[in-house]
mmCIF file of C-alpha atoms and ligand atoms in Angstrom:
data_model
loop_
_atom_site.group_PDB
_atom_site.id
_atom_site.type_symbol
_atom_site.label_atom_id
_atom_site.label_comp_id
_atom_site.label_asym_id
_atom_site.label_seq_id
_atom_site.Cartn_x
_atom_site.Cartn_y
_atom_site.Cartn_z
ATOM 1 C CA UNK A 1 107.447 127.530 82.815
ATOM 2 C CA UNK A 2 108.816 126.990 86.353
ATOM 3 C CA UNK A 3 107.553 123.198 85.708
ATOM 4 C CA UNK A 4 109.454 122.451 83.180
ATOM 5 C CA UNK A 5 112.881 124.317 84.424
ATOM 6 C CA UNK A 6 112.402 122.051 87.258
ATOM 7 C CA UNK A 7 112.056 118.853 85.190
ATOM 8 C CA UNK A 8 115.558 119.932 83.563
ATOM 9 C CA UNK A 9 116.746 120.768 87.351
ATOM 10 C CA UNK A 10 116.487 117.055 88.064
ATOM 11 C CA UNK A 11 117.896 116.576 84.799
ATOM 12 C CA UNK A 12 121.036 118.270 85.198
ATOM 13 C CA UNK A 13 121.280 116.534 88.244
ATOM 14 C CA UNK A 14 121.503 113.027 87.168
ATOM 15 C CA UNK A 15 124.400 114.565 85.174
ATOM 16 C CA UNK A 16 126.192 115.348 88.237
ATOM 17 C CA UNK A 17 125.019 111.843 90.019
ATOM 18 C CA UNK A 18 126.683 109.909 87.206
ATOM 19 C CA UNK A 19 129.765 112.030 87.409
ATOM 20 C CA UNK A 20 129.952 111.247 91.133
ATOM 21 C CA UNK A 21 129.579 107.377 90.494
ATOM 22 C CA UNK A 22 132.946 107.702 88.198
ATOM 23 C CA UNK A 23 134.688 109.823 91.129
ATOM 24 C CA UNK A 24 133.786 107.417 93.375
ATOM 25 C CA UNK A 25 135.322 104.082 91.125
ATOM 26 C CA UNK A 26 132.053 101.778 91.144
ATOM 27 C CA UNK A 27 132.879 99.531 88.635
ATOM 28 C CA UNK A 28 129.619 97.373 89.462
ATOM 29 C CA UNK A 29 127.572 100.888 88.234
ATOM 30 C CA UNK A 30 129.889 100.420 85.551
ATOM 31 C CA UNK A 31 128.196 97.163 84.312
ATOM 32 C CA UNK A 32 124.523 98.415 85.074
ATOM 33 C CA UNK A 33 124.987 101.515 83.265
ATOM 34 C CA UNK A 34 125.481 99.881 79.781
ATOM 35 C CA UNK A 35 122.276 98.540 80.424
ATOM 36 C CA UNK A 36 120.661 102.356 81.074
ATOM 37 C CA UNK A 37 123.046 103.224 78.000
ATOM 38 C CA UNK A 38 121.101 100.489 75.656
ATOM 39 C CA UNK A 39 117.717 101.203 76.708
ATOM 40 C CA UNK A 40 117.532 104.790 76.285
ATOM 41 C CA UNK A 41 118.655 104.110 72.788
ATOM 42 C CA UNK A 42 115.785 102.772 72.473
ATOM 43 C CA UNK A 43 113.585 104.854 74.097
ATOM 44 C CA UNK A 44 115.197 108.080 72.367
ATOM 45 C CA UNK A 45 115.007 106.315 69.044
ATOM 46 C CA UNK A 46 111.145 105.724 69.449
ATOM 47 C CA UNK A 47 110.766 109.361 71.234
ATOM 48 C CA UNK A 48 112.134 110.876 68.483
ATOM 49 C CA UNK A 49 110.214 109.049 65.479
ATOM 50 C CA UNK A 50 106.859 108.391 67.178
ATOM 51 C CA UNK A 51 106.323 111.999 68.849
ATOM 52 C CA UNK A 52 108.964 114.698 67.882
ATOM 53 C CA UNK A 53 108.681 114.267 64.602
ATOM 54 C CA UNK A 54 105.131 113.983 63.611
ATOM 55 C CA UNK A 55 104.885 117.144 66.404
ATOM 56 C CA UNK A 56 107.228 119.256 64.601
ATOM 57 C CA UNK A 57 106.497 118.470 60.708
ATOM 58 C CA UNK A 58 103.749 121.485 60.377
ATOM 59 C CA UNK A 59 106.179 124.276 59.433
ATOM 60 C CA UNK A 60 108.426 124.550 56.801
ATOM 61 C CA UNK A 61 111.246 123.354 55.999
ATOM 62 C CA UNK A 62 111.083 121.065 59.564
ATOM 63 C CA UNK A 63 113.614 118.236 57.854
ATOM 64 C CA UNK A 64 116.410 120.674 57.139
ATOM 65 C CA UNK A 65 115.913 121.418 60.778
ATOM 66 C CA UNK A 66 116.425 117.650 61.938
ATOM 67 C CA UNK A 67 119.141 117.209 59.574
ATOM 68 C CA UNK A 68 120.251 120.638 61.717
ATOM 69 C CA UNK A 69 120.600 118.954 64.824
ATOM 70 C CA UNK A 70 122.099 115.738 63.504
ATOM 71 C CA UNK A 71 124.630 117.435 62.410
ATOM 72 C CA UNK A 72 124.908 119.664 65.422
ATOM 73 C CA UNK A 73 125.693 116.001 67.539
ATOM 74 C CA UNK A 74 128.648 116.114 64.802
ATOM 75 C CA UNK A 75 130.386 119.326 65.967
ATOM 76 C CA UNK A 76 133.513 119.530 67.649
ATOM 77 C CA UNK A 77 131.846 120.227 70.985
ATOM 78 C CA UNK A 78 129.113 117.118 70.246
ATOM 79 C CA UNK A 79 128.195 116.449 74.163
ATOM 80 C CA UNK A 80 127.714 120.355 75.200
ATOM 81 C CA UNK A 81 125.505 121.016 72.119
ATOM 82 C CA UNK A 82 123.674 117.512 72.654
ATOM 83 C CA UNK A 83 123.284 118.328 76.475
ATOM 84 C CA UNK A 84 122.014 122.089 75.587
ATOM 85 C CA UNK A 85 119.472 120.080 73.451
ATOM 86 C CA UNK A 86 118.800 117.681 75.870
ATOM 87 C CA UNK A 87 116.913 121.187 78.118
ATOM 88 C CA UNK A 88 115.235 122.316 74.836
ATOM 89 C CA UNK A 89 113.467 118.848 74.414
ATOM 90 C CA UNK A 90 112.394 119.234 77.823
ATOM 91 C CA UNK A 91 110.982 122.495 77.703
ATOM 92 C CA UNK A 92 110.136 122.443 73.976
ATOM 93 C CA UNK A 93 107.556 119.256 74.776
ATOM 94 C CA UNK A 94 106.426 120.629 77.891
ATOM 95 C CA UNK A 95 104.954 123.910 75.865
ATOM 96 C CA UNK A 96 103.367 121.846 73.005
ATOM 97 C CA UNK A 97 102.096 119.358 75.960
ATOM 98 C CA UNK A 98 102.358 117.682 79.440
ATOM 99 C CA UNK A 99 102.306 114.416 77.475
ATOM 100 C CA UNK A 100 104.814 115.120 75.000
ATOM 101 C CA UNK A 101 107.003 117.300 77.565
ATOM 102 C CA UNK A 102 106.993 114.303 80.473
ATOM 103 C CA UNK A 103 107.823 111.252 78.138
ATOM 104 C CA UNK A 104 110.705 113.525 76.462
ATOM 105 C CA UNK A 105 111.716 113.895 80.453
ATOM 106 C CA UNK A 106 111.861 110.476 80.589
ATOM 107 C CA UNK A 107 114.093 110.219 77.286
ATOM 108 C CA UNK A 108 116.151 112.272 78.477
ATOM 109 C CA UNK A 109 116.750 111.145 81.819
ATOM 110 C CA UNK A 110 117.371 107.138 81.045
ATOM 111 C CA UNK A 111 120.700 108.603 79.089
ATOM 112 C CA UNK A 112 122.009 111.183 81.538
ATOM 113 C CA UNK A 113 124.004 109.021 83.934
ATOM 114 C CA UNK A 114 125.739 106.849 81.374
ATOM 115 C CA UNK A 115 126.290 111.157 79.435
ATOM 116 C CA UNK A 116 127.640 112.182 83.491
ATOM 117 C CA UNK A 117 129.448 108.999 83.854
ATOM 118 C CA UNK A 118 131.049 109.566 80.325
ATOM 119 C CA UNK A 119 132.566 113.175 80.408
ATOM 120 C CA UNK A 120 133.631 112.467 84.015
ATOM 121 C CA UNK A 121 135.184 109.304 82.612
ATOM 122 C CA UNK A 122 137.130 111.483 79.877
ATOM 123 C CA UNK A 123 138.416 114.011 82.632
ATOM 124 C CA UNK A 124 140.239 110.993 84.442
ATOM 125 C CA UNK A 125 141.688 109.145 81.859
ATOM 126 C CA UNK A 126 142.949 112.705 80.738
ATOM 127 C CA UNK A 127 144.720 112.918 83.787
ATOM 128 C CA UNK A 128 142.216 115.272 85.663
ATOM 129 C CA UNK A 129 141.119 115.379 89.128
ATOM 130 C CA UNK A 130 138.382 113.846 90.791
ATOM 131 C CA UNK A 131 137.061 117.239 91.336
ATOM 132 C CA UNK A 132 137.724 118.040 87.917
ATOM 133 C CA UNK A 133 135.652 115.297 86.699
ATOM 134 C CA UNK A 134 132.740 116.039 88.951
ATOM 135 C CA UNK A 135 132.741 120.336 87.899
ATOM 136 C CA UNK A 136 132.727 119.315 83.931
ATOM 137 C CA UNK A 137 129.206 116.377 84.859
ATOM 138 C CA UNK A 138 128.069 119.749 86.130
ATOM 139 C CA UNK A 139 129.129 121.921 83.538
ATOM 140 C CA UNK A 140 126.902 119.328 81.279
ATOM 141 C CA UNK A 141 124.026 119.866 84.223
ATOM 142 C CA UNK A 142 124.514 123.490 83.536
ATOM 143 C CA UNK A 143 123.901 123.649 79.752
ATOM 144 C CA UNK A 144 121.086 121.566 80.262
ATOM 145 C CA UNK A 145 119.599 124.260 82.188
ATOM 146 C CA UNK A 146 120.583 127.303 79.636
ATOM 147 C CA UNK A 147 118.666 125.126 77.250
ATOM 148 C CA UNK A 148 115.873 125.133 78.727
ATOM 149 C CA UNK A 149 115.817 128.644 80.063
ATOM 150 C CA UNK A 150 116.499 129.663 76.426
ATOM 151 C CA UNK A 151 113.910 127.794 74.810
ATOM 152 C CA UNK A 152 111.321 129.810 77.091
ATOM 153 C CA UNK A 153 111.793 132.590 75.235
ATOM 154 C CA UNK A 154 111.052 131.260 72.060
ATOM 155 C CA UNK A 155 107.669 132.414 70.600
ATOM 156 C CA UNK A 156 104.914 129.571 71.255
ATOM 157 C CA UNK A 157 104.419 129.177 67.257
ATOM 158 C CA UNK A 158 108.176 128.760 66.526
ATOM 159 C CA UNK A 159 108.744 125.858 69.154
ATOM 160 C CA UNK A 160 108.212 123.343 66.412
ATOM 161 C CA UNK A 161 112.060 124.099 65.352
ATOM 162 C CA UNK A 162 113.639 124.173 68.345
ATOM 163 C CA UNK A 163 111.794 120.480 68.372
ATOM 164 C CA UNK A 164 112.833 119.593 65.286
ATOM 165 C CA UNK A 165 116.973 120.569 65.737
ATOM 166 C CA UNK A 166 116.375 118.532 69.389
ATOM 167 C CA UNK A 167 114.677 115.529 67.578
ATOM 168 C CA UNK A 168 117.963 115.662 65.118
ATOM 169 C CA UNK A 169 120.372 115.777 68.533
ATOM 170 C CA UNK A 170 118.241 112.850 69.846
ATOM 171 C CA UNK A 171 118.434 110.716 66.561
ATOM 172 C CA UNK A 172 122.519 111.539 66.259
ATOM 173 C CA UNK A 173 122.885 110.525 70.415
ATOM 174 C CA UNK A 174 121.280 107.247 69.904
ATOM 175 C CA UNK A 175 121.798 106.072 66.432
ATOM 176 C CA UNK A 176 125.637 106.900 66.232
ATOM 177 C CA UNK A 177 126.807 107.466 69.749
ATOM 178 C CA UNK A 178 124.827 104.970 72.036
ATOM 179 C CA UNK A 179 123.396 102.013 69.008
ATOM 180 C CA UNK A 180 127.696 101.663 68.518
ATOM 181 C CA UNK A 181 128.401 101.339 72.025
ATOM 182 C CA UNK A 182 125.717 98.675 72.520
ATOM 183 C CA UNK A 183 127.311 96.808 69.398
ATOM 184 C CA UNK A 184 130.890 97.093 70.994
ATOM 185 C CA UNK A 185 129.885 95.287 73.892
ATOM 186 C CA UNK A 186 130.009 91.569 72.259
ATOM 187 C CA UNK A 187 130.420 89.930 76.014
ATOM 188 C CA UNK A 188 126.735 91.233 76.728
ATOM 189 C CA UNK A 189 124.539 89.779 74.369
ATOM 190 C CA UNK A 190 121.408 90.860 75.909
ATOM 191 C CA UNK A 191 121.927 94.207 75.273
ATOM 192 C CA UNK A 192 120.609 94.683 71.695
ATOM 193 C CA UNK A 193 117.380 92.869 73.457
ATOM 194 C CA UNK A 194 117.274 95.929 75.668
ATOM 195 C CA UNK A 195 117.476 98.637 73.303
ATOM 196 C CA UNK A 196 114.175 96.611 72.049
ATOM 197 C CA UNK A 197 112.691 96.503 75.627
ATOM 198 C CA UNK A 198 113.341 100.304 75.514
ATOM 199 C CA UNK A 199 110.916 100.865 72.531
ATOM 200 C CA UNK A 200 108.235 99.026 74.032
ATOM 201 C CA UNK A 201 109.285 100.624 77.464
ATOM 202 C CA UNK A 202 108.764 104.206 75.520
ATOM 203 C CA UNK A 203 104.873 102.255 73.914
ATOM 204 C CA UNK A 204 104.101 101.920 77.385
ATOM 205 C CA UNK A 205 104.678 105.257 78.724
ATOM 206 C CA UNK A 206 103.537 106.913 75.910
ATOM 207 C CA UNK A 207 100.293 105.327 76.131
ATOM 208 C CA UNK A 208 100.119 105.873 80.011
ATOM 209 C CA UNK A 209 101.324 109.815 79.559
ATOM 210 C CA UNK A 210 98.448 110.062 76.504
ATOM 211 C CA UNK A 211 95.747 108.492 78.824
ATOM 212 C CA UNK A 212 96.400 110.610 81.864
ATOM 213 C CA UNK A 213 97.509 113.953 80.552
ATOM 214 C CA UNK A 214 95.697 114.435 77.024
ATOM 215 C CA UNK A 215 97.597 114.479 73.925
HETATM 216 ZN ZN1 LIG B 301 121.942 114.052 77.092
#
């Protein structure tokens, strides 16, 4: 358990780190982060079909769960209940297996500067402080956290739901929050490419995780 609550510790963090690059005005990161932004598309798309799916379709009624946390991205606060979800996915693959629960880590991670850099983003052009900005990346870091703390306390045979609402969250943060930001961005055409090289990216690691921690 401590394992995994560390692996959403780091987590969390990167949600503070890309608040800080916003506070700080690199608009260089700015330009790299689309890149991050487009590839863990990707990667979140694949994570989400290839392995959170099949690993949560044994109990009933799994798809109403998906469509669950699809609509969950939806809600009115869409980035707290996505970043809540983004600790259960952690902690949810980490007690099925170290396989699942690292490349889910990695899912996870490739989106949480551009989700840090985005909310701090919001804060400023609201008017906020810098310091502002940087409290609500780690409010984000926070929930992350609670997410995964809460998800250890869900019984070992019922952690097939709480994957299948976070495999919904991941399919609404890519397919209708990230895929439309990649398509906005018509002076970088090699950014569709990367939410491609992301998919292979998440082949690769899969693979790797599979061969050297067991399925
Ligand atoms: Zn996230």
């Amino acid at each position: 358990m401590l394992a995994y609550l560390a692996f959403a510790a780091v987590a969390a963090a990167a949600d503070v780190a890309g608040a800080a690059i916003v506070t700080r005005a690199h608009k260089h990161g700015h330009a790299r982060l689309r890149y991050f932004v487009a590839g863990g598309a990707g990667f979140m798309l694949a994570a989400a079909f290839v392995r959170m799916l099949p690993e949560s379709t044994h109990v009933p009624h799994a798809f109403l769960f998906v469509l669950l946390g699809y609509f969950g991205g939806l809600a009115v606060f869409g980035l707290g209940v996505h970043t809540v979800f983004d600790g259960v996915a952690i902690a949810a693959g980490f007690m099925v297996s170290a396989s699942l629960g690292a490349v889910l880590f990695l899912a996870v991670m490739l989106h949480k500067l551009p989700e840090g850099f985005t909310i701090a983003s919001i804060m400023l052009a609201g008017g906020h402080s810098r310091g502002a900005a940087l409290a609500a990346g780690t409010g984000l870091g926070v929930l992350t956290l609670a997410g995964a703390l809460a998800t250890s306390l869900i019984a070992q045979h019922h952690i097939a739901y709480a994957l299948a609402l976070s495999a919904g969250v991941t399919i609404y943060v890519a397919a209708s929050d990230l895929i439309p930001e990649v398509n906005r961005e018509d002076d970088a055409p090699g950014l569709a490419y990367t939410v491609f090289a992301g998919l292979l990216f998440f082949v690769a690691v899969d693979w790797a995780f599979s061969e050297l921690l067991g399925h």
